[in-house]
CSV table of C-alpha atoms (C1' of nucleotides) in Angstrom, one decimal:
chain,number,residue,atom,x,y,z
A,155,MET,CA,111.7,81.8,65.3
A,156,SER,CA,115.2,81.0,66.4
A,157,SER,CA,116.1,80.0,70.0
A,158,LYS,CA,118.0,83.2,70.5
A,159,GLU,CA,115.0,85.3,69.4
A,160,LYS,CA,112.7,83.3,71.7
A,161,ILE,CA,115.1,83.9,74.6
A,162,LEU,CA,115.2,87.6,73.9
A,163,GLY,CA,111.4,87.9,73.5
A,164,THR,CA,110.7,86.0,76.7
A,165,ALA,CA,113.4,87.8,78.6
A,166,ILE,CA,111.8,91.2,77.7
A,167,VAL,CA,108.5,90.1,79.2
A,168,LEU,CA,110.0,88.5,82.3
A,169,PHE,CA,112.5,91.3,83.0
A,170,ALA,CA,109.7,93.8,82.7
A,171,GLN,CA,107.6,91.8,85.2
A,172,LYS,CA,110.3,90.9,87.7
A,173,GLY,CA,113.2,93.2,87.2
A,174,TYR,CA,116.8,92.3,86.7
A,175,SER,CA,117.6,90.6,90.0
A,176,GLY,CA,114.0,89.2,90.2
A,177,LEU,CA,114.5,87.0,87.2
A,178,SER,CA,116.8,84.0,87.5
A,179,MET,CA,118.5,82.3,84.6
A,180,ARG,CA,116.8,79.1,85.6
A,181,GLN,CA,113.3,80.7,85.5
A,182,LEU,CA,114.1,82.1,82.0
A,183,ALA,CA,115.5,78.7,80.9
A,184,GLN,CA,112.3,77.0,82.0
A,185,ALA,CA,110.1,79.6,80.3
A,186,VAL,CA,111.8,79.1,76.9
A,187,ASP,CA,112.0,75.3,77.5
A,188,LEU,CA,115.8,75.1,77.2
A,189,SER,CA,118.6,74.3,79.6
A,190,VAL,CA,120.4,77.1,81.5
A,191,ALA,CA,123.6,76.2,79.6
A,192,ALA,CA,121.8,76.7,76.3
A,193,ILE,CA,121.2,80.3,77.2
A,194,TYR,CA,124.9,80.7,78.1
A,195,HIS,CA,125.6,79.3,74.7
A,196,HIS,CA,124.0,82.3,73.1
A,197,PHE,CA,124.9,85.0,75.6
A,198,PRO,CA,128.1,85.5,77.6
A,199,ASP,CA,126.4,86.3,80.9
A,200,LYS,CA,123.2,87.6,82.4
A,201,ASN,CA,124.1,91.3,82.0
A,202,ALA,CA,124.8,91.0,78.3
A,203,LEU,CA,121.5,89.1,77.9
A,204,TYR,CA,119.7,91.9,79.6
A,205,LEU,CA,121.2,94.6,77.5
A,206,GLU,CA,120.6,92.8,74.3
A,207,ALA,CA,117.0,92.2,75.3
A,208,VAL,CA,116.5,95.9,75.9
A,209,ARG,CA,118.0,96.7,72.5
A,210,PHE,CA,115.8,94.0,70.9
A,211,ALA,CA,112.7,95.6,72.4
A,212,PHE,CA,113.7,99.0,71.2
A,213,SER,CA,114.2,98.0,67.6
A,214,ASP,CA,110.7,98.2,66.1
A,215,LYS,CA,109.0,101.3,67.4
A,216,GLU,CA,110.1,103.9,64.8
A,217,GLN,CA,107.6,103.4,62.1
A,218,VAL,CA,104.5,103.8,64.2
A,219,PHE,CA,104.9,107.5,64.3
A,220,ALA,CA,106.1,108.0,60.8
A,221,GLN,CA,102.6,108.2,59.3
A,222,VAL,CA,101.7,111.0,61.7
A,223,TRP,CA,104.6,113.1,60.6
A,224,GLU,CA,104.1,112.3,56.9
A,225,SER,CA,100.4,113.0,57.0
A,226,GLY,CA,99.2,116.2,55.4
A,227,CYS,CA,97.4,117.4,58.5
A,228,SER,CA,97.7,120.8,60.2
A,229,ALA,CA,100.3,121.2,63.0
A,230,GLU,CA,97.5,121.0,65.6
A,231,GLU,CA,96.2,117.8,64.2
A,232,LYS,CA,99.6,116.3,64.0
A,233,LEU,CA,100.2,117.0,67.7
A,234,GLY,CA,96.9,115.3,68.4
A,235,GLY,CA,97.9,112.4,66.3
A,236,PHE,CA,101.3,112.1,67.9
A,237,ILE,CA,99.8,112.1,71.4
A,238,ARG,CA,97.3,109.4,70.4
A,239,SER,CA,100.0,107.2,68.9
A,240,LEU,CA,102.2,107.7,71.9
A,241,ILE,CA,99.4,106.4,74.2
A,242,ASP,CA,98.5,103.6,71.9
A,243,VAL,CA,102.1,102.3,71.7
A,244,MET,CA,102.4,102.4,75.5
A,245,LEU,CA,99.2,100.7,76.0
A,246,GLN,CA,99.7,98.0,73.4
A,247,ASP,CA,103.3,97.1,74.3
A,248,ARG,CA,103.1,97.2,78.0
A,249,ASP,CA,106.2,95.0,78.4
A,250,PHE,CA,108.3,97.5,76.4
A,251,HIS,CA,106.9,100.3,78.5
A,252,ARG,CA,107.7,98.6,81.7
A,253,LEU,CA,111.2,97.8,80.5
A,254,MET,CA,111.6,101.5,79.7
A,255,GLN,CA,110.4,102.5,83.2
A,256,ARG,CA,112.9,100.2,84.8
A,257,GLU,CA,115.7,101.7,82.7
A,258,ILE,CA,114.7,105.2,83.6
A,259,GLN,CA,114.5,104.3,87.2
A,260,GLU,CA,118.0,102.8,87.2
A,261,ALA,CA,119.1,106.0,85.5
A,262,ASP,CA,122.5,104.8,84.4
A,263,PRO,CA,123.9,107.9,82.6
A,264,GLU,CA,125.5,105.9,79.8
A,265,ARG,CA,122.3,103.9,79.1
A,266,MET,CA,120.3,107.1,79.3
A,267,GLN,CA,122.4,108.6,76.5
A,268,LEU,CA,122.0,105.4,74.5
A,269,LEU,CA,118.2,105.6,75.0
A,270,ALA,CA,117.9,109.2,74.1
A,271,GLN,CA,120.1,109.1,71.0
A,272,GLY,CA,119.6,105.6,69.8
A,273,VAL,CA,115.9,105.2,70.3
A,274,PHE,CA,113.8,108.4,70.9
A,275,ASN,CA,115.9,111.0,69.2
A,276,ARG,CA,113.9,111.1,65.9
A,277,GLN,CA,110.5,111.4,67.5
A,278,PHE,CA,111.6,114.0,70.0
A,279,CYS,CA,113.1,116.2,67.2
A,280,PHE,CA,109.9,116.0,65.2
A,281,LEU,CA,107.9,116.9,68.3
A,282,LEU,CA,110.2,119.8,69.1
A,283,GLN,CA,109.8,121.1,65.5
A,284,LEU,CA,106.0,120.9,65.8
A,285,VAL,CA,105.9,122.7,69.1
A,286,THR,CA,108.2,125.5,67.7
A,287,GLU,CA,105.9,125.8,64.8
A,288,LEU,CA,102.8,126.1,67.0
A,289,ALA,CA,104.3,128.4,69.6
A,290,PRO,CA,107.7,129.9,68.7
A,291,GLU,CA,107.9,132.0,71.8
A,292,GLN,CA,107.8,129.1,74.2
A,293,ASP,CA,110.5,126.8,75.5
A,294,ALA,CA,110.1,124.0,73.1
A,295,HIS,CA,112.0,121.5,75.2
A,296,LEU,CA,109.8,122.1,78.2
A,297,VAL,CA,106.6,121.8,76.2
A,298,ALA,CA,107.6,118.7,74.4
A,299,THR,CA,108.7,117.1,77.6
A,300,SER,CA,105.3,117.9,79.1
A,301,VAL,CA,103.5,116.2,76.3
A,302,ILE,CA,105.4,113.0,76.8
A,303,GLY,CA,105.2,113.2,80.6
A,304,LEU,CA,101.5,113.6,80.6
A,305,ALA,CA,100.9,110.6,78.4
A,306,LYS,CA,103.4,108.5,80.3
A,307,TYR,CA,101.9,109.4,83.7
A,308,TYR,CA,98.3,108.5,82.7
A,309,ILE,CA,99.4,105.1,81.5
A,310,GLU,CA,101.6,104.0,84.4
A,311,CYS,CA,99.6,105.5,87.2
A,312,GLN,CA,96.2,104.3,86.2
A,313,PRO,CA,96.0,101.6,88.9
A,314,LEU,CA,96.6,104.3,91.5
A,315,LEU,CA,94.5,107.0,89.9
A,316,LYS,CA,91.4,104.7,89.9
A,317,ASN,CA,91.4,105.0,93.7
A,318,PHE,CA,91.1,108.8,93.8
A,319,PRO,CA,87.8,110.6,94.0
A,320,GLY,CA,86.5,111.9,90.7
A,321,TRP,CA,87.7,109.0,88.7
A,322,LYS,CA,85.5,107.9,85.8
A,323,SER,CA,85.8,104.7,83.8
A,324,GLU,CA,86.1,106.7,80.6
A,325,HIS,CA,89.5,107.9,82.0
A,326,GLU,CA,91.1,104.7,80.9
A,327,ARG,CA,90.0,105.0,77.2
A,328,PRO,CA,93.0,106.1,75.2
A,329,GLU,CA,91.0,108.6,73.1
A,330,VAL,CA,89.7,110.4,76.2
A,331,ILE,CA,93.3,110.6,77.6
A,332,ALA,CA,94.7,111.8,74.3
A,333,ALA,CA,91.9,114.4,73.8
A,334,HIS,CA,92.5,115.8,77.3
A,335,ILE,CA,96.3,116.1,76.9
A,336,THR,CA,95.9,117.6,73.4
A,337,ASN,CA,93.4,120.1,74.7
A,338,LEU,CA,95.5,121.0,77.7
A,339,VAL,CA,98.6,121.6,75.6
A,340,ILE,CA,97.0,123.4,72.7
A,341,ASN,CA,95.0,125.6,74.9
A,342,SER,CA,98.1,126.5,76.8
A,343,LEU,CA,100.0,127.3,73.6
A,344,LYS,CA,97.3,129.7,72.5
A,345,VAL,CA,97.8,132.0,75.4
A,346,LYS,CA,100.8,134.2,75.1
A,347,THR,CA,103.2,133.6,78.0
A,348,ALA,CA,105.5,136.1,79.7
B,115,MET,CA,117.0,106.3,117.5
B,116,SER,CA,116.1,102.7,118.2
B,117,SER,CA,117.5,99.8,116.2
B,118,LYS,CA,114.1,99.1,114.7
B,119,GLU,CA,113.8,102.7,113.4
B,120,LYS,CA,117.4,102.5,112.1
B,121,ILE,CA,116.6,99.3,110.2
B,122,LEU,CA,113.4,100.8,108.7
B,123,GLY,CA,115.2,104.1,107.7
B,124,THR,CA,118.0,102.3,106.1
B,125,ALA,CA,115.7,99.8,104.4
B,126,ILE,CA,113.8,102.6,102.8
B,127,VAL,CA,117.0,104.0,101.2
B,128,LEU,CA,118.3,100.6,100.1
B,129,PHE,CA,115.0,99.2,98.8
B,130,ALA,CA,114.6,102.4,96.8
B,131,GLN,CA,118.1,102.0,95.4
B,132,LYS,CA,118.1,98.2,94.7
B,133,GLY,CA,114.5,97.0,94.7
B,134,TYR,CA,113.0,94.2,96.7
B,135,SER,CA,115.0,91.3,95.4
B,136,GLY,CA,118.0,93.5,94.8
B,137,LEU,CA,118.6,94.0,98.5
B,138,SER,CA,119.6,91.0,100.7
B,139,MET,CA,119.1,90.7,104.4
B,140,ARG,CA,122.9,90.5,104.8
B,141,GLN,CA,123.5,93.7,103.0
B,142,LEU,CA,120.9,95.5,105.1
B,143,ALA,CA,122.3,94.0,108.3
B,144,GLN,CA,125.7,95.2,107.4
B,145,ALA,CA,124.4,98.7,106.6
B,146,VAL,CA,122.8,99.0,110.0
B,147,ASP,CA,125.8,97.3,111.7
B,148,LEU,CA,123.8,94.4,113.2
B,149,SER,CA,123.6,90.7,112.6
B,150,VAL,CA,121.1,89.2,110.2
B,151,ALA,CA,119.4,87.5,113.1
B,152,ALA,CA,118.9,90.8,114.9
B,153,ILE,CA,116.8,92.0,112.0
B,154,TYR,CA,114.7,88.8,112.3
B,155,HIS,CA,114.3,89.6,115.9
B,156,HIS,CA,112.4,92.8,115.0
B,157,PHE,CA,110.6,91.5,111.8
B,158,PRO,CA,109.1,88.1,111.0
B,159,ASP,CA,110.5,88.0,107.5
B,160,LYS,CA,111.7,90.1,104.6
B,161,ASN,CA,108.3,90.8,103.2
B,162,ALA,CA,106.9,92.2,106.4
B,163,LEU,CA,110.0,94.3,106.8
B,164,TYR,CA,109.5,95.8,103.3
B,165,LEU,CA,105.8,96.6,103.9
B,166,GLU,CA,106.6,98.2,107.3
B,167,ALA,CA,109.4,100.3,105.7
B,168,VAL,CA,107.0,101.5,103.0
B,169,ARG,CA,104.5,102.5,105.7
B,170,PHE,CA,107.2,104.2,107.7
B,171,ALA,CA,108.3,106.3,104.8
B,172,PHE,CA,104.7,107.3,104.1
B,173,SER,CA,104.1,108.6,107.6
B,174,ASP,CA,105.5,112.1,107.6
B,175,LYS,CA,104.5,113.9,104.3
B,176,GLU,CA,101.2,115.5,105.2
B,177,GLN,CA,102.2,118.7,106.9
B,178,VAL,CA,104.4,120.0,104.1
B,179,PHE,CA,101.4,121.0,102.0
B,180,ALA,CA,99.2,122.2,104.9
B,181,GLN,CA,100.7,125.7,104.8
B,182,VAL,CA,99.9,126.1,101.1
B,183,TRP,CA,96.2,125.3,101.7
B,184,GLU,CA,96.0,127.4,104.8
B,185,SER,CA,97.6,130.4,103.2
B,186,GLY,CA,95.4,133.4,102.3
B,187,CYS,CA,96.5,133.3,98.7
B,188,SER,CA,94.3,133.4,95.6
B,189,ALA,CA,93.4,130.1,94.0
B,190,GLU,CA,96.0,130.6,91.3
B,191,GLU,CA,98.7,131.3,93.7
B,192,LYS,CA,97.7,128.3,95.8
B,193,LEU,CA,98.0,126.1,92.7
B,194,GLY,CA,101.5,127.5,92.1
B,195,GLY,CA,102.4,126.9,95.7
B,196,PHE,CA,101.2,123.4,95.6
B,197,ILE,CA,103.1,122.5,92.4
B,198,ARG,CA,106.3,124.1,93.9
B,199,SER,CA,105.9,122.1,97.1
B,200,LEU,CA,105.2,118.9,95.2
B,201,ILE,CA,108.5,119.3,93.3
B,202,ASP,CA,110.4,120.2,96.4
B,203,VAL,CA,109.2,117.2,98.3
B,204,MET,CA,110.1,114.9,95.4
B,205,LEU,CA,113.5,116.4,95.0
B,206,GLN,CA,114.3,116.5,98.7
B,207,ASP,CA,113.2,113.0,99.6
B,208,ARG,CA,114.3,111.1,96.5
B,209,ASP,CA,114.3,107.8,98.4
B,210,PHE,CA,110.6,108.3,99.2
B,211,HIS,CA,110.0,109.2,95.6
B,212,ARG,CA,111.8,106.1,94.3
B,213,LEU,CA,110.0,103.8,96.7
B,214,MET,CA,106.7,105.3,95.5
B,215,GLN,CA,107.8,104.7,91.9
B,216,ARG,CA,108.5,101.0,92.7
B,217,GLU,CA,105.2,100.6,94.4
B,218,ILE,CA,103.4,102.1,91.4
B,219,GLN,CA,105.3,99.9,89.0
B,220,GLU,CA,104.4,96.8,90.9
B,221,ALA,CA,100.8,98.0,90.8
B,222,ASP,CA,99.4,95.7,93.3
B,223,PRO,CA,95.7,96.7,93.5
B,224,GLU,CA,95.5,96.3,97.3
B,225,ARG,CA,98.5,98.4,97.9
B,226,MET,CA,97.4,101.0,95.4
B,227,GLN,CA,94.2,101.5,97.4
B,228,LEU,CA,96.2,101.8,100.6
B,229,LEU,CA,98.4,104.4,99.0
B,230,ALA,CA,95.6,106.4,97.5
B,231,GLN,CA,93.4,106.4,100.6
B,232,GLY,CA,96.0,106.3,103.4
B,233,VAL,CA,98.6,108.6,102.0
B,234,PHE,CA,97.6,110.9,99.2
B,235,ASN,CA,93.9,111.3,99.7
B,236,ARG,CA,93.9,114.6,101.6
B,237,GLN,CA,96.2,116.4,99.2
B,238,PHE,CA,94.4,115.1,96.1
B,239,CYS,CA,91.0,116.3,97.5
B,240,PHE,CA,92.4,119.8,98.2
B,241,LEU,CA,93.8,119.9,94.7
B,242,LEU,CA,90.5,118.7,93.2
B,243,GLN,CA,88.7,121.5,95.0
B,244,LEU,CA,91.2,124.1,93.8
B,245,VAL,CA,90.8,123.0,90.2
B,246,THR,CA,87.0,123.0,90.4
B,247,GLU,CA,87.2,126.5,91.8
B,248,LEU,CA,89.5,127.7,89.0
B,249,ALA,CA,87.7,125.9,86.1
B,250,PRO,CA,84.3,124.4,87.1
B,251,GLU,CA,83.5,123.3,83.6
B,252,GLN,CA,86.6,121.0,83.3
B,253,ASP,CA,87.0,117.4,84.4
B,254,ALA,CA,88.7,118.1,87.7
B,255,HIS,CA,90.2,114.6,88.1
B,256,LEU,CA,91.9,114.8,84.7
B,257,VAL,CA,93.3,118.2,85.4
B,258,ALA,CA,94.5,117.3,88.9
B,259,THR,CA,96.1,114.2,87.6
B,260,SER,CA,97.9,116.2,84.9
B,261,VAL,CA,99.4,118.5,87.5
B,262,ILE,CA,100.8,115.7,89.5
B,263,GLY,CA,101.9,113.8,86.4
B,264,LEU,CA,103.8,116.7,85.0
B,265,ALA,CA,105.7,117.3,88.2
B,266,LYS,CA,106.5,113.6,88.6
B,267,TYR,CA,107.8,113.2,85.1
B,268,TYR,CA,110.2,116.1,85.3
B,269,ILE,CA,111.8,114.7,88.4
B,270,GLU,CA,112.1,111.1,87.4
B,271,CYS,CA,113.1,111.6,83.8
B,272,GLN,CA,115.7,114.3,84.2
B,273,PRO,CA,118.6,111.9,83.6
B,274,LEU,CA,117.0,111.0,80.3
B,275,LEU,CA,115.8,114.5,79.3
B,276,LYS,CA,119.2,116.0,79.6
B,277,ASN,CA,120.2,114.0,76.6
B,278,PHE,CA,117.6,115.5,74.3
B,279,PRO,CA,118.2,118.5,72.1
B,280,GLY,CA,117.0,121.8,73.5
B,281,TRP,CA,117.8,121.0,77.1
B,282,LYS,CA,119.1,123.8,79.2
B,283,SER,CA,120.7,123.6,82.6
B,284,GLU,CA,118.0,125.8,84.1
B,285,HIS,CA,115.5,123.0,83.4
B,286,GLU,CA,116.7,121.2,86.5
B,287,ARG,CA,115.9,124.2,88.8
B,288,PRO,CA,112.8,123.5,90.8
B,289,GLU,CA,111.4,127.0,90.4
B,290,VAL,CA,111.7,126.8,86.6
B,291,ILE,CA,109.9,123.5,86.4
B,292,ALA,CA,107.3,124.7,88.8
B,293,ALA,CA,106.7,127.9,86.9
B,294,HIS,CA,106.4,126.1,83.6
B,295,ILE,CA,103.9,123.6,84.9
B,296,THR,CA,101.9,126.3,86.6
B,297,ASN,CA,101.8,128.4,83.5
B,298,LEU,CA,100.8,125.4,81.3
B,299,VAL,CA,97.9,124.5,83.5
B,300,ILE,CA,96.7,127.9,84.3
B,301,ASN,CA,96.8,129.1,80.7
B,302,SER,CA,94.9,126.0,79.7
B,303,LEU,CA,92.2,126.6,82.3
B,304,LYS,CA,91.7,130.1,81.0
B,305,VAL,CA,90.6,128.8,77.7
B,306,LYS,CA,87.0,127.5,77.5
B,307,THR,CA,86.9,123.9,76.4
B,308,ALA,CA,84.3,122.2,74.4
C,66,DA,C1',130.0,56.1,49.8
C,67,DT,C1',132.4,56.7,53.5
C,68,DA,C1',135.3,58.2,56.8
C,69,DC,C1',137.1,62.1,59.1
C,70,DA,C1',137.1,66.8,60.9
C,71,DC,C1',134.6,70.5,62.4
C,72,DC,C1',130.6,73.2,63.4
C,73,DT,C1',126.4,74.8,66.1
C,74,DA,C1',122.8,73.8,69.4
C,75,DC,C1',122.1,71.9,73.2
C,76,DT,C1',122.1,68.8,77.8
C,77,DG,C1',123.1,67.1,82.7
C,78,DA,C1',125.7,67.7,86.5
C,79,DA,C1',128.4,70.1,89.1
C,80,DC,C1',131.1,74.4,90.9
C,81,DG,C1',131.3,77.9,94.6
C,82,DT,C1',128.6,81.7,96.4
C,83,DT,C1',124.7,84.0,98.2
C,84,DT,C1',120.1,83.7,99.5
C,85,DG,C1',116.2,83.7,103.3
C,86,DT,C1',115.7,81.7,107.6
C,87,DT,C1',116.4,79.5,112.2
C,88,DA,C1',118.4,77.2,116.3
C,89,DG,C1',120.9,77.9,120.4
C,90,DG,C1',123.3,80.8,123.3
C,91,DT,C1',125.1,85.3,125.7
C,92,DA,C1',124.6,89.8,128.0
C,93,DC,C1',121.9,92.7,130.4
C,94,DA,C1',118.2,94.7,131.9
C,95,DT,C1',113.9,94.5,135.2
D,253,DA,C1',113.8,84.5,136.9
D,254,DT,C1',112.0,86.4,133.0
D,255,DG,C1',112.3,89.0,128.9
D,256,DT,C1',114.5,91.9,125.5
D,257,DA,C1',118.2,92.6,122.4
D,258,DC,C1',121.5,90.7,120.2
D,259,DC,C1',125.2,87.2,118.7
D,260,DT,C1',127.5,83.1,116.0
D,261,DA,C1',126.8,79.3,113.3
D,262,DA,C1',124.5,76.7,110.6
D,263,DC,C1',120.6,75.0,107.4
D,264,DA,C1',118.5,74.1,102.8
D,265,DA,C1',117.5,76.3,98.8
D,266,DA,C1',118.5,79.1,94.9
D,267,DC,C1',121.8,81.8,92.7
D,268,DG,C1',125.2,82.8,88.4
D,269,DT,C1',128.3,80.2,86.0
D,270,DT,C1',131.2,76.4,83.9
D,271,DC,C1',132.5,72.1,82.0
D,272,DA,C1',132.5,67.8,79.6
D,273,DG,C1',129.8,65.6,76.5
D,274,DT,C1',126.3,64.5,72.7
D,275,DA,C1',123.2,64.8,68.6
D,276,DG,C1',123.0,66.4,64.1
D,277,DG,C1',124.4,68.9,60.2
D,278,DT,C1',128.1,70.3,56.6
D,279,DG,C1',132.2,70.2,54.0
D,280,DT,C1',136.2,67.5,52.4
D,281,DA,C1',139.5,64.0,51.3
D,282,DT,C1',139.6,59.3,50.0
DNA sequence: ATACACCTACTGAACGTTTGTTAGGTACAT
DNA sequence: ATGTACCTAACAAACGTTCAGTAGGTGTAT
């Protein structure tokens, strides 16, 4: 692995942990066992490094969902598979997820467009298509958004949710969360809406 | 309004905007038109100021929902009213909402407990009760969580969602979001689950 | 083969600025 | 006179950034 890749990989983890202004170039340099100036040899400044790290983290998430769409399952099963994959990706790559969260929080319009078009567009379109197939009379965008929102919330709010009454340990198992969301959405789609 | 309250009120807004390490004591001092030392007269250090600001922001959200629970509506209508209030609160007090998000992101277990018990407990219990009433055979915690998660996601991801295909401008109107979520959940509850 | 030029990857030390924090003092209440 | 609220000015430390320099590899002319 090249130094540049090592810097980017480490930067993802540390930016996700500490945020942009929370991570100093010296801390990053120490973490990759290089001098500060060596980082400046590879990147013009801190901001460019951050942006490249975000892009770097985005670059390998496409193929996880491909097998869901390409499977010969029914539309309902595909929806279940997608939800399960979504949760798995978020749970496995928590650094990526946290970086995402920070990006969304900052809500820079330009970067939001980059994110939507450059990263998630394919998956969202597939999901949109699936929802339309399952319930043509519903607002597909709203439903698709709900699917993603539900999955996202369960992952990121788990530390908080644990402290509410009614919580069970099975609620942190991905298959339980996925099954609940899938049920919720599919049941809702079965009922004709005004 | 006392200086201390002015400091806390401004700190909430600025911490929400820039994060803990993103806001310097000098910036805060300038924003409240005081010297840095004056802030240190009221608070021992930056961390204590932050914690007190978070508590300060938490202190006035209880009564918004009271009228929903105390209304003589049906359970279904109450759920709709709760969801609508939830969205309104989040939209109106975006600083509070962003501070919350940052807290959740940091996920300090101790603070999560403080949040759950000291701030949201009453509302969550009411919601739990409502869900149990509407669908006794379902996992009330999971359903209640879904309600909150859906509302939260729509608010915080709107800048991203705008860039996906199928988005309509009506999707940012609180009554549309509330109606969609209410429909989704109520429809789902009507169907008996395995 | 060898000297020279040139490249990339990197270092150590320093630049000026900003950071959190504090000491000492003033103005004005009680 | 005692305390509260605030100031200016300074502290050391950490910050992003730059600069001169070096070690090692590669290609080229002699």
